[in-house]
Amino acid sequence: MGTPTTTGPVDMSVDLAGVRLPGPMMTASGCAANGREMHRFIDITQLGAFVTKSVKLDPVSGRGTPRMAETPSGMLNSIGLQGPGVTAFVEKDLAWLHSIGARVVVSIAGGTASEFARVARAVVRSRYASAVAAIEVNISCPNVANRGLVFACDPGGAHKVLTLVREEVPRGLPMLAKLSPDVTDIVEIADVVLRAGAHGLTMINTTLGVAIDTDRLRPHLAAATGGLSGPAIRPMAVRAIWQVAGAMREGRIRTAPIVGAGGVRHGRDALELVAAGASAVQVGTAAFNDPTAPHRVGVELERLVADHGFDRLADVVGIAHERFTA
Amino acid sequence: MTRTIAAREGAGVVQVEAEVLGNVAAGAYRHLTLVTPGLAELARPGQFVALSVGDGTSSMLLRRSFSIHKVSPAGTYGGTTEIVVAAHGAGTRALTALEPGESVGVIGPLGRGFPLPSQPVPCVLVGGGYGSAPLFWLAEQLRERGCPVEMVLGAASADRLFGVVGARRVADGVTVTTDDGSAGVRGWVSDVVPDLVTRTGAGVVYGCGPMGMLRSLSAIADDHGIVAQVAVEEAMACGVGICMTCVMPVRGEDGTTTMVRSCLDGPVLRGDRVRWEAFEDGYCRVPEDAVGAPRAVR
């Protein structure tokens, strides 16, 4: 630490609860479909991991349209977890990701705790399971018809989902719980899911919002509410990571890797999340503007880490806590 | 100035920071010419490009999509793409204000263009407002294949028509309609298209414009036992198939309805495949028989 030494490559590898990733950059679930489309712009096998769109047990049509509204430095979406169902996902999407050699974080969702578990089972028992680097449990999608199903807002529900999924996930395969910022105390939820067996946390999912169409004077989205994402929510992501990493450092909750997500558009944004305590970084909405963003941000981050005089990304993780003296 | 960001071998699409070569008025619209190396060679009529607004610090994150008016492969400037832009909101106002020499992020060509008939059948091409932009290039290609081409250009008023003069060069006949009668026939394109289809014995109707117009063109085509190929519009965040926002209910060959991405499976769709009845008052609901539709509750 201390003296800047920018010579030599930076070790950008990440230990994700025992799984080694060559780099910290990931796509964010729901912001890169299932890989093929983004692979036209960047080689997704070069990412730390590719995170799929959340898959449910059965096919889901998603919500009606409009399901998107642009907001200042962000957007609202109410896609509603559109997807082909886990069987088609495995045979078509996971098979393709496996064929190109991508490291895949499969995002899973469900309407009940047992549905999550059945989706996880179908993925980890599939013949393409060797491509799976981790399972990300999406307990925080705000775009479900019954808002009571946002498990991440309910400690009991969150605990049940993670407990049932853990039983399906083989030893050595990390299980990440993706958390919502729309809670009173995110540290409490983090504690619950870690106790239930989550090996890591992804923070944050979108946060609930509404946009009004001022010509028609009614909600812009057909579903009225949507999830806010983009740079507008980055301070919320940094805050969530800061609070949870802080609790880990103080020994209040179990220590586990944090995957940061929320408003990352440039390397400097990624560095904010890392310094707050994230070991890896997902790029979501920025990819809609620039489909090369998940790769580009990684290049920018590596340069910044070197410019700060570090030769290991791991040495920067959570450093803001060490440098904060209040 | 112009800089290629991404162009993976065989991907069929390029991402460039394109220099603006020209920006001229065209009635109520702006006609932009962009330097887009690699794009022109790949593009087909009916495909589109997605433009970013401002640079990497812009608060407007989402790309704006425009159908390609014209491409010119490898000229002095290494290939150009032309689009027609109407200033609707802050994003399109920023794009219409671009000065020559400035740059703008462009991804394209995107989506599926207009399928061309294998036989030289008469065709009717219908454009609403600046929706006519891709039809002139299409008309040229159809005529190269020996298809007689009739064009219908409609708009609310004369200043909102696009390309009337150019249409006379590429079509065998041109009909203009305006809602207020300030040019051509007073009324809608749907008032003149049925007679035109009957008179020319058209085998295909091509359409690009507002969804209501495409819906009526599809109905007219159905009535005449022919196919309408329509370039649909639905709000898109990315244009490249990763955001899932631009979906609409479309019946597949097997009869099942799915919410398909209009940026990947479209923008050109067969009119009889689109579930037009799902669109109402600015919303589009998921038909109950669509794959994965929510089960009726309550």
XYZ file of C-alpha atoms in Angstrom:
624
model
C 0.000 0.000 0.000
C 1.166 3.576 -0.006
C 3.609 4.224 -2.819
C 2.024 3.970 -6.254
C 3.601 1.251 -8.353
C 1.863 0.907 -11.686
C 4.292 -1.559 -13.211
C 3.128 -5.059 -14.052
C -0.358 -6.384 -14.439
C -2.886 -6.146 -11.659
C -4.189 -9.391 -10.188
C -7.898 -8.900 -10.818
C -8.940 -12.405 -9.809
C -11.760 -12.937 -7.352
C -12.380 -15.617 -4.782
C -16.137 -16.042 -4.857
C -16.715 -18.218 -1.812
C -14.181 -20.761 -2.997
C -14.712 -20.391 -6.740
C -11.894 -18.531 -8.477
C -12.932 -16.059 -11.163
C -10.250 -14.538 -13.401
C -11.845 -11.117 -13.101
C -14.456 -9.236 -11.124
C -16.796 -8.188 -13.923
C -20.188 -9.741 -14.419
C -23.338 -8.855 -16.240
C -26.325 -8.118 -14.018
C -29.279 -10.427 -14.186
C -31.959 -9.276 -16.583
C -29.635 -6.869 -18.355
C -27.927 -9.187 -20.826
C -30.662 -11.683 -21.733
C -28.975 -15.110 -21.843
C -25.768 -14.198 -23.583
C -26.146 -14.593 -27.322
C -27.140 -11.007 -28.008
C -24.285 -9.498 -25.985
C -21.797 -11.972 -27.431
C -22.181 -10.109 -30.746
C -20.407 -7.160 -29.101
C -18.004 -8.680 -26.582
C -16.652 -12.136 -25.897
C -18.645 -13.005 -22.803
C -16.287 -15.855 -21.926
C -13.767 -13.165 -20.987
C -15.980 -11.805 -18.220
C -15.493 -12.987 -14.668
C -18.923 -14.523 -15.067
C -22.033 -14.139 -17.150
C -25.197 -13.742 -15.071
C -28.356 -15.013 -16.749
C -31.803 -13.536 -16.665
C -33.739 -15.017 -13.748
C -35.300 -18.313 -14.715
C -38.473 -19.725 -13.225
C -39.879 -23.230 -13.384
C -42.458 -22.605 -16.113
C -42.528 -20.190 -19.059
C -43.447 -16.633 -18.088
C -44.847 -14.078 -20.557
C -43.907 -11.103 -18.439
C -46.018 -7.966 -18.126
C -47.779 -5.936 -20.772
C -46.280 -2.826 -22.327
C -45.119 -0.165 -21.843
C -42.763 -1.972 -19.489
C -40.029 0.654 -19.551
C -39.746 4.342 -18.731
C -36.598 6.439 -18.894
C -35.970 8.517 -15.773
C -33.122 10.923 -14.909
C -29.910 8.823 -15.018
C -31.994 5.697 -14.834
C -34.966 3.741 -15.985
C -37.956 1.909 -14.608
C -38.761 -1.558 -15.841
C -41.619 -3.931 -15.272
C -40.527 -6.853 -17.433
C -41.974 -9.332 -14.978
C -39.348 -12.099 -15.262
C -40.232 -13.035 -18.839
C -38.550 -16.301 -19.678
C -38.867 -19.719 -21.279
C -38.958 -21.815 -18.105
C -36.076 -23.823 -16.712
C -36.308 -26.816 -19.061
C -36.010 -24.687 -22.189
C -33.425 -22.493 -20.458
C -31.183 -25.471 -19.755
C -31.538 -27.053 -23.183
C -31.142 -23.875 -25.178
C -29.447 -21.126 -23.197
C -27.295 -22.963 -20.671
C -26.283 -25.441 -23.378
C -25.090 -22.567 -25.548
C -23.265 -20.830 -22.694
C -21.613 -24.167 -21.885
C -20.631 -24.672 -25.535
C -18.717 -21.388 -25.724
C -17.000 -21.973 -22.401
C -18.621 -19.180 -20.393
C -18.573 -19.144 -16.606
C -22.242 -18.773 -15.732
C -24.034 -17.473 -12.689
C -27.571 -18.765 -13.083
C -30.144 -16.458 -11.578
C -33.166 -18.342 -10.293
C -36.603 -17.128 -9.219
C -39.850 -18.601 -8.045
C -43.292 -17.807 -6.770
C -42.813 -20.100 -3.787
C -39.764 -21.291 -1.856
C -40.162 -24.790 -3.255
C -40.301 -23.437 -6.808
C -36.887 -21.811 -6.261
C -35.584 -25.177 -5.085
C -36.981 -27.028 -8.090
C -35.401 -24.535 -10.478
C -32.051 -24.875 -8.709
C -32.288 -28.662 -8.901
C -33.014 -28.596 -12.635
C -29.958 -26.391 -13.218
C -27.410 -28.172 -11.017
C -28.486 -31.621 -12.176
C -28.405 -30.701 -15.850
C -25.719 -31.982 -18.165
C -24.422 -28.442 -18.551
C -23.916 -27.895 -14.804
C -20.140 -27.746 -15.258
C -20.593 -24.260 -16.771
C -22.301 -23.012 -13.623
C -19.989 -20.936 -11.397
C -22.679 -19.949 -8.913
C -26.425 -19.795 -8.351
C -27.850 -16.349 -7.713
C -31.116 -16.516 -5.838
C -33.324 -13.624 -6.919
C -35.475 -13.066 -3.883
C -35.836 -9.384 -4.681
C -37.521 -8.882 -8.059
C -40.011 -6.055 -7.587
C -41.954 -6.886 -10.744
C -44.103 -9.705 -9.568
C -47.859 -9.288 -9.598
C -48.059 -10.030 -5.883
C -45.668 -7.650 -4.153
C -46.000 -9.806 -1.055
C -43.787 -12.289 -2.879
C -40.689 -10.140 -2.607
C -38.983 -12.570 -0.272
C -36.074 -10.247 0.393
C -38.443 -7.885 2.204
C -39.492 -10.661 4.561
C -36.867 -12.331 6.759
C -38.964 -15.469 7.198
C -39.573 -15.877 3.491
C -35.946 -15.140 2.626
C -34.762 -17.732 5.127
C -37.081 -20.385 3.747
C -36.039 -19.837 0.122
C -32.315 -19.993 0.885
C -32.735 -23.034 3.122
C -34.598 -24.995 0.457
C -32.254 -23.958 -2.365
C -29.184 -24.846 -0.281
C -30.387 -28.414 -0.105
C -30.237 -28.639 -3.895
C -26.913 -26.899 -4.471
C -23.887 -29.193 -4.313
C -20.942 -28.448 -2.063
C -18.483 -26.084 -3.683
C -21.074 -24.247 -5.767
C -21.635 -20.792 -4.267
C -25.163 -19.633 -3.648
C -25.577 -15.857 -3.828
C -28.643 -14.147 -2.405
C -29.680 -11.041 -4.305
C -31.053 -8.440 -1.939
C -33.486 -5.566 -2.311
C -32.685 -2.079 -1.024
C -36.387 -1.634 -0.241
C -36.108 -2.788 3.363
C -35.797 -1.093 6.717
C -32.556 -2.854 7.649
C -30.610 -4.604 4.894
C -28.060 -5.876 7.426
C -30.831 -7.890 9.091
C -31.815 -9.501 5.786
C -28.156 -10.165 4.959
C -27.765 -11.854 8.321
C -30.843 -14.019 7.745
C -29.787 -15.275 4.320
C -26.197 -15.925 5.432
C -27.512 -17.916 8.387
C -29.704 -19.845 5.957
C -26.606 -20.864 4.056
C -26.023 -18.214 1.382
C -22.313 -18.105 0.508
C -22.412 -14.562 -0.781
C -24.640 -11.561 -1.395
C -25.511 -9.613 -4.510
C -26.500 -6.040 -3.758
C -28.659 -4.456 -4.968
C -31.697 -5.269 -7.059
C -33.818 -2.444 -8.479
C -35.846 -0.260 -6.171
C -39.543 0.311 -6.649
C -40.726 3.417 -8.464
C -43.571 4.909 -10.469
C -43.486 7.308 -13.413
C -46.573 9.255 -14.423
C -47.283 9.944 -18.088
C -48.012 13.662 -17.900
C -49.856 13.725 -21.232
C -52.328 11.028 -20.244
C -52.065 11.723 -16.486
C -51.834 8.051 -15.597
C -48.965 5.672 -14.789
C -46.573 5.342 -17.701
C -46.008 1.616 -17.145
C -48.823 -0.811 -17.875
C -48.004 -2.410 -14.515
C -47.938 1.032 -12.783
C -44.891 0.215 -10.620
C -41.448 -0.730 -11.878
C -37.898 -1.303 -10.708
C -35.596 1.720 -10.839
C -32.062 1.038 -12.061
C -29.105 2.901 -13.541
C -26.656 5.465 -12.149
C -29.522 7.120 -10.250
C -29.448 4.272 -7.706
C -25.665 3.909 -7.379
C -25.495 5.703 -4.007
C -28.083 3.252 -2.694
C -25.968 0.323 -3.853
C -22.839 1.811 -2.308
C -24.771 2.434 0.903
C -26.118 -1.138 1.068
C -22.643 -2.582 0.450
C -21.129 -0.159 2.958
C -23.616 -1.114 5.674
C -23.386 -4.870 5.151
C -19.597 -4.944 4.704
C -19.324 -2.767 7.805
C -21.408 -5.239 9.801
C -19.175 -8.071 8.553
C -16.028 -6.187 9.544
C -17.435 -5.527 13.004
C -18.281 -9.206 13.383
C -21.999 -8.516 13.696
C -22.789 -10.866 10.819
C -20.910 -13.642 9.084
C -18.279 -12.611 6.568
C -19.055 -13.491 2.948
C -18.187 -12.073 -0.454
C -20.374 -9.270 -1.777
C -21.123 -8.870 -5.463
C -21.890 -5.214 -6.087
C -24.583 -4.129 -8.533
C -26.360 -0.855 -9.066
C -25.663 2.023 -11.414
C -22.201 1.016 -12.594
C -21.420 2.705 -15.895
C -17.684 3.447 -15.691
C -14.612 2.037 -13.959
C -14.805 4.713 -11.287
C -18.334 3.576 -10.386
C -17.098 0.003 -10.036
C -14.231 1.228 -7.843
C -16.766 2.882 -5.520
C -18.552 -0.433 -4.996
C -15.266 -2.285 -4.485
C -13.926 0.245 -1.999
C -17.219 -0.013 -0.102
C -16.754 -3.774 0.176
C -17.704 -5.541 -3.079
C -15.372 -8.299 -4.341
C -17.001 -8.447 -7.765
C -19.091 -6.036 -9.784
C -22.104 -6.436 -12.048
C -22.963 -4.056 -14.861
C -26.654 -3.853 -15.658
C -28.542 -0.953 -17.166
C -25.368 0.625 -18.591
C -25.241 -2.284 -21.041
C -28.463 -1.033 -22.645
C -26.530 2.090 -23.583
C -23.258 0.342 -24.325
C -23.378 -3.446 -24.739
C -19.600 -3.561 -24.304
C -19.900 -1.970 -20.835
C -19.384 -5.141 -18.746
C -16.004 -5.622 -20.410
C -15.067 -1.939 -20.757
C -15.737 -1.172 -17.093
C -13.376 -3.999 -16.122
C -10.584 -2.522 -18.225
C -11.191 0.908 -16.688
C -11.293 -0.564 -13.180
C -7.995 -2.378 -13.650
C -6.336 0.859 -14.776
C -7.702 2.729 -11.753
C -6.533 0.038 -9.347
C -3.060 0.265 -10.877
C -3.135 4.071 -10.779
C -3.836 3.872 -7.045
C -0.685 1.798 -6.668
C -2.229 -1.600 -5.972
C -1.285 -4.790 -7.732
C -4.208 -6.818 -6.406
C -7.873 -5.925 -6.682
C -8.456 -7.870 -3.471
C -6.423 -5.263 -1.572
C -8.936 -2.569 -2.522
C -12.038 -4.487 -1.424
C -13.586 -2.581 1.484
C -10.644 -0.205 1.773
C -12.975 2.748 2.353
C -13.808 1.272 5.741
C -10.128 1.292 6.717
C -9.653 4.847 5.519
C -12.793 6.161 7.213
C -12.041 7.768 10.512
C -15.132 9.164 12.129
C -13.652 11.244 -35.153
C -15.437 8.091 -36.180
C -14.259 5.185 -34.037
C -15.325 1.553 -34.111
C -16.139 0.280 -30.615
C -17.227 -3.261 -31.357
C -17.399 -5.300 -34.535
C -16.987 -8.972 -33.770
C -16.319 -11.197 -36.738
C -19.555 -12.548 -38.188
C -21.773 -10.730 -35.690
C -23.580 -8.835 -38.448
C -23.616 -5.676 -36.387
C -21.205 -2.868 -35.546
C -20.971 -0.319 -32.753
C -19.328 2.946 -33.744
C -18.844 6.471 -32.519
C -20.050 8.044 -35.732
C -19.173 11.468 -37.040
C -22.171 13.497 -38.130
C -21.593 14.383 -41.770
C -24.824 16.228 -42.390
C -27.957 17.413 -40.642
C -30.538 19.067 -42.883
C -34.205 19.925 -42.541
C -36.755 17.685 -44.266
C -40.190 19.191 -43.664
C -40.877 18.882 -39.946
C -37.966 16.464 -39.542
C -34.159 16.372 -39.648
C -32.275 14.175 -42.083
C -28.973 13.020 -40.552
C -26.032 11.485 -42.399
C -23.617 9.536 -40.183
C -20.216 8.031 -40.925
C -20.630 4.370 -39.993
C -17.847 2.159 -41.348
C -18.872 -1.472 -41.656
C -22.578 -0.855 -41.242
C -23.684 -0.104 -44.794
C -22.432 -3.408 -46.175
C -24.579 -5.323 -43.687
C -27.819 -3.350 -43.812
C -31.127 -4.226 -45.503
C -34.243 -2.063 -45.931
C -36.414 -2.165 -42.820
C -33.511 -2.619 -40.409
C -32.757 0.079 -37.870
C -29.993 1.735 -35.904
C -29.900 2.613 -32.190
C -28.354 5.966 -31.274
C -27.088 7.021 -27.874
C -27.895 10.456 -26.501
C -24.883 12.433 -25.352
C -21.683 10.872 -24.085
C -21.008 8.494 -21.202
C -22.076 11.140 -18.703
C -25.502 11.805 -20.200
C -28.459 11.415 -17.851
C -30.373 9.924 -20.785
C -29.212 6.327 -20.752
C -31.432 4.678 -23.278
C -30.765 4.464 -26.980
C -33.210 5.882 -29.512
C -33.975 3.666 -32.471
C -34.563 4.845 -36.043
C -35.199 2.932 -39.218
C -32.435 3.275 -41.763
C -33.403 5.630 -44.569
C -30.442 4.836 -46.756
C -26.883 3.494 -46.636
C -23.946 4.265 -48.908
C -21.126 1.735 -48.737
C -17.488 2.757 -48.717
C -17.428 6.210 -50.244
C -15.013 9.012 -49.469
C -16.007 8.785 -45.815
C -15.950 4.999 -45.492
C -19.643 4.240 -45.548
C -22.555 6.319 -44.340
C -25.984 5.735 -42.842
C -28.876 8.167 -43.192
C -31.812 8.446 -40.814
C -34.788 10.752 -40.358
C -35.438 12.049 -36.862
C -38.443 13.860 -35.422
C -37.880 15.884 -32.264
C -40.388 14.510 -29.750
C -38.655 14.706 -26.379
C -35.355 15.768 -24.833
C -33.436 12.839 -26.355
C -34.581 13.300 -29.932
C -34.164 17.077 -29.558
C -30.516 16.483 -28.661
C -30.089 14.239 -31.690
C -31.744 16.671 -34.105
C -29.426 19.397 -32.761
C -26.227 17.478 -33.616
C -23.924 19.570 -35.785
C -21.714 18.232 -38.556
C -18.394 17.197 -37.029
C -19.936 16.096 -33.744
C -20.121 12.401 -32.939
C -22.892 10.089 -31.841
C -22.904 6.461 -30.740
C -24.507 4.203 -33.351
C -25.270 0.476 -33.248
C -26.574 -1.278 -36.341
C -27.874 -2.670 -38.492
C -30.432 -4.151 -36.113
C -33.512 -6.319 -36.500
C -35.064 -8.049 -39.469
C -35.780 -6.019 -42.568
C -38.499 -6.337 -45.185
C -38.609 -9.724 -46.896
C -38.572 -9.347 -50.678
C -40.935 -11.375 -52.870
C -39.328 -14.121 -54.919
C -41.639 -13.338 -57.861
C -42.057 -9.936 -59.566
C -45.440 -9.104 -57.995
C -46.925 -5.608 -57.734
C -46.302 -4.053 -54.314
C -47.936 -1.223 -52.382
C -45.642 0.644 -49.978
C -47.316 2.758 -47.308
C -45.550 5.231 -45.024
C -47.034 7.306 -42.226
C -45.157 10.531 -41.470
C -41.411 9.956 -41.334
C -42.213 6.240 -41.172
C -41.792 6.370 -44.928
C -38.013 6.757 -44.443
C -37.033 3.116 -45.217
C -39.490 2.680 -48.095
C -37.537 4.451 -50.860
C -34.609 2.103 -50.563
C -37.060 -0.800 -50.415
C -38.808 0.497 -53.549
C -35.512 0.532 -55.461
C -34.788 -3.058 -54.503
C -38.300 -4.188 -55.418
C -38.076 -2.531 -58.825
C -34.695 -4.158 -59.420
C -36.573 -7.442 -59.005
C -39.195 -6.375 -61.525
C -41.942 -5.558 -59.015
C -44.193 -2.632 -59.979
C -44.251 -0.278 -56.985
C -47.032 2.033 -55.798
C -46.309 4.320 -52.846
C -48.745 5.920 -50.457
C -47.458 8.639 -48.153
C -49.727 9.887 -45.421
C -49.413 12.388 -42.584
C -51.458 14.728 -40.428
C -50.448 17.714 -42.553
C -48.230 18.559 -45.535
C -45.176 19.479 -43.427
C -45.241 16.077 -41.732
C -44.907 14.157 -44.985
C -41.481 12.789 -45.762
C -39.999 12.114 -49.180
C -42.788 12.998 -51.598
C -40.368 14.246 -54.261
C -38.062 11.251 -53.866
C -41.012 8.869 -54.064
C -41.739 9.908 -57.625
C -38.260 8.737 -58.634
C -38.507 5.267 -57.113
C -42.201 4.383 -57.524
C -44.455 3.880 -60.527
C -47.226 5.791 -58.802
C -47.442 7.975 -55.694
C -50.550 8.857 -53.683
C -50.415 11.414 -50.900
C -52.981 11.758 -48.117
C -53.195 14.280 -45.294
C -55.667 14.399 -42.425
C -56.251 18.109 -42.958
C -56.160 18.056 -46.748
C -53.134 20.393 -46.919
C -51.608 18.048 -49.509
C -53.017 15.268 -51.667
C -56.200 13.466 -50.749
C -57.879 14.525 -47.502
C -58.072 11.511 -45.196
C -56.060 8.514 -44.084
C -53.890 6.139 -46.067
C -56.439 3.426 -45.273
C -58.974 5.358 -47.381
C -56.915 4.898 -50.549
C -55.006 1.653 -50.045
C -57.884 -0.833 -50.669
C -58.585 0.547 -54.173
C -54.878 0.670 -54.916
C -54.421 -2.957 -53.921
C -57.377 -3.976 -56.073
C -56.341 -1.844 -59.057
C -52.699 -2.989 -59.075
C -53.378 -6.589 -58.087
C -50.765 -6.160 -55.375
C -49.261 -9.267 -53.829
C -47.705 -7.534 -50.828
C -48.393 -4.423 -48.778
C -45.373 -2.963 -46.995
C -45.964 -0.530 -44.168
C -43.999 1.624 -41.765
C -45.586 4.181 -39.477
C -47.804 4.450 -36.406
C -49.203 1.224 -34.965
C -52.812 2.192 -35.722
C -51.924 2.579 -39.385
C -50.122 -0.776 -39.463
C -53.129 -2.422 -37.881
C -55.458 -1.115 -40.576
C -52.992 -2.068 -43.334
C -52.940 -5.595 -41.926
C -56.745 -5.698 -41.996
C -56.812 -4.422 -45.590
C -54.265 -7.041 -46.631
C -56.354 -9.749 -44.941
C -59.468 -8.565 -46.793
C -57.608 -8.927 -50.090
C -56.075 -12.270 -49.231
C -52.530 -10.929 -49.346
C -49.758 -10.377 -46.813
C -48.816 -7.128 -45.102
C -45.200 -6.758 -43.994
C -45.147 -4.045 -41.366
C -42.295 -2.420 -39.439
C -43.682 -2.104 -35.916
C -42.733 0.360 -33.222
C -42.564 -0.332 -29.505
C -40.495 1.530 -26.930
C -36.982 0.051 -26.829
C -34.312 0.620 -24.210
C -31.403 -1.086 -25.960
C -32.356 -2.141 -29.503
C -30.026 -5.142 -29.325
C -32.192 -7.731 -27.574
C -30.971 -7.588 -23.980
C -33.546 -5.429 -22.185
C -36.805 -7.238 -23.055
C -38.809 -4.010 -23.101
C -39.952 -3.899 -26.737
C -42.041 -7.059 -26.720
C -45.410 -7.557 -28.355
C -47.765 -10.512 -28.688
C -47.085 -12.313 -31.952
C -48.569 -15.559 -33.206
C -45.911 -17.971 -34.426
C -46.111 -20.424 -37.298
C -47.472 -23.040 -34.906
C -50.286 -20.722 -33.831
C -49.002 -20.078 -30.310
C -48.658 -16.492 -29.134
C -45.494 -15.336 -27.406
C -44.247 -11.929 -26.299
C -41.482 -11.474 -28.879
C -38.816 -8.814 -28.934
C -39.623 -6.439 -31.781
C -35.915 -5.515 -31.973
C -34.846 -9.076 -32.790
C -37.866 -10.832 -34.325
C -38.965 -7.526 -35.892
C -39.187 -4.728 -36.527
C -40.721 -6.148 -39.691
C -43.459 -8.632 -38.886
C -46.226 -10.200 -40.908
C -49.318 -8.152 -40.141
C -51.492 -11.221 -39.655
C -49.183 -12.502 -36.931
C -49.476 -9.484 -34.649
C -52.220 -9.677 -32.004
C -53.517 -6.192 -32.713
C -56.519 -6.597 -30.416
C -54.142 -6.581 -27.423
C -53.235 -2.946 -28.074
C -55.550 -0.399 -26.552
C -55.187 3.210 -25.488
C -51.395 3.193 -25.348
C -51.095 -0.086 -23.461
C -50.580 -3.596 -24.766
C -51.803 -6.391 -22.536
C -50.631 -9.979 -22.592
C -53.309 -12.107 -24.321
C -54.659 -14.776 -21.976
C -53.663 -17.533 -24.404
C -50.052 -16.311 -24.696
C -47.323 -18.705 -23.551
C -46.656 -18.095 -19.862
C -49.517 -15.589 -19.470
C -50.537 -14.993 -15.884
C -53.447 -17.188 -14.908
C -56.603 -15.172 -14.393
C -56.985 -14.239 -10.760
C -59.925 -12.738 -8.891
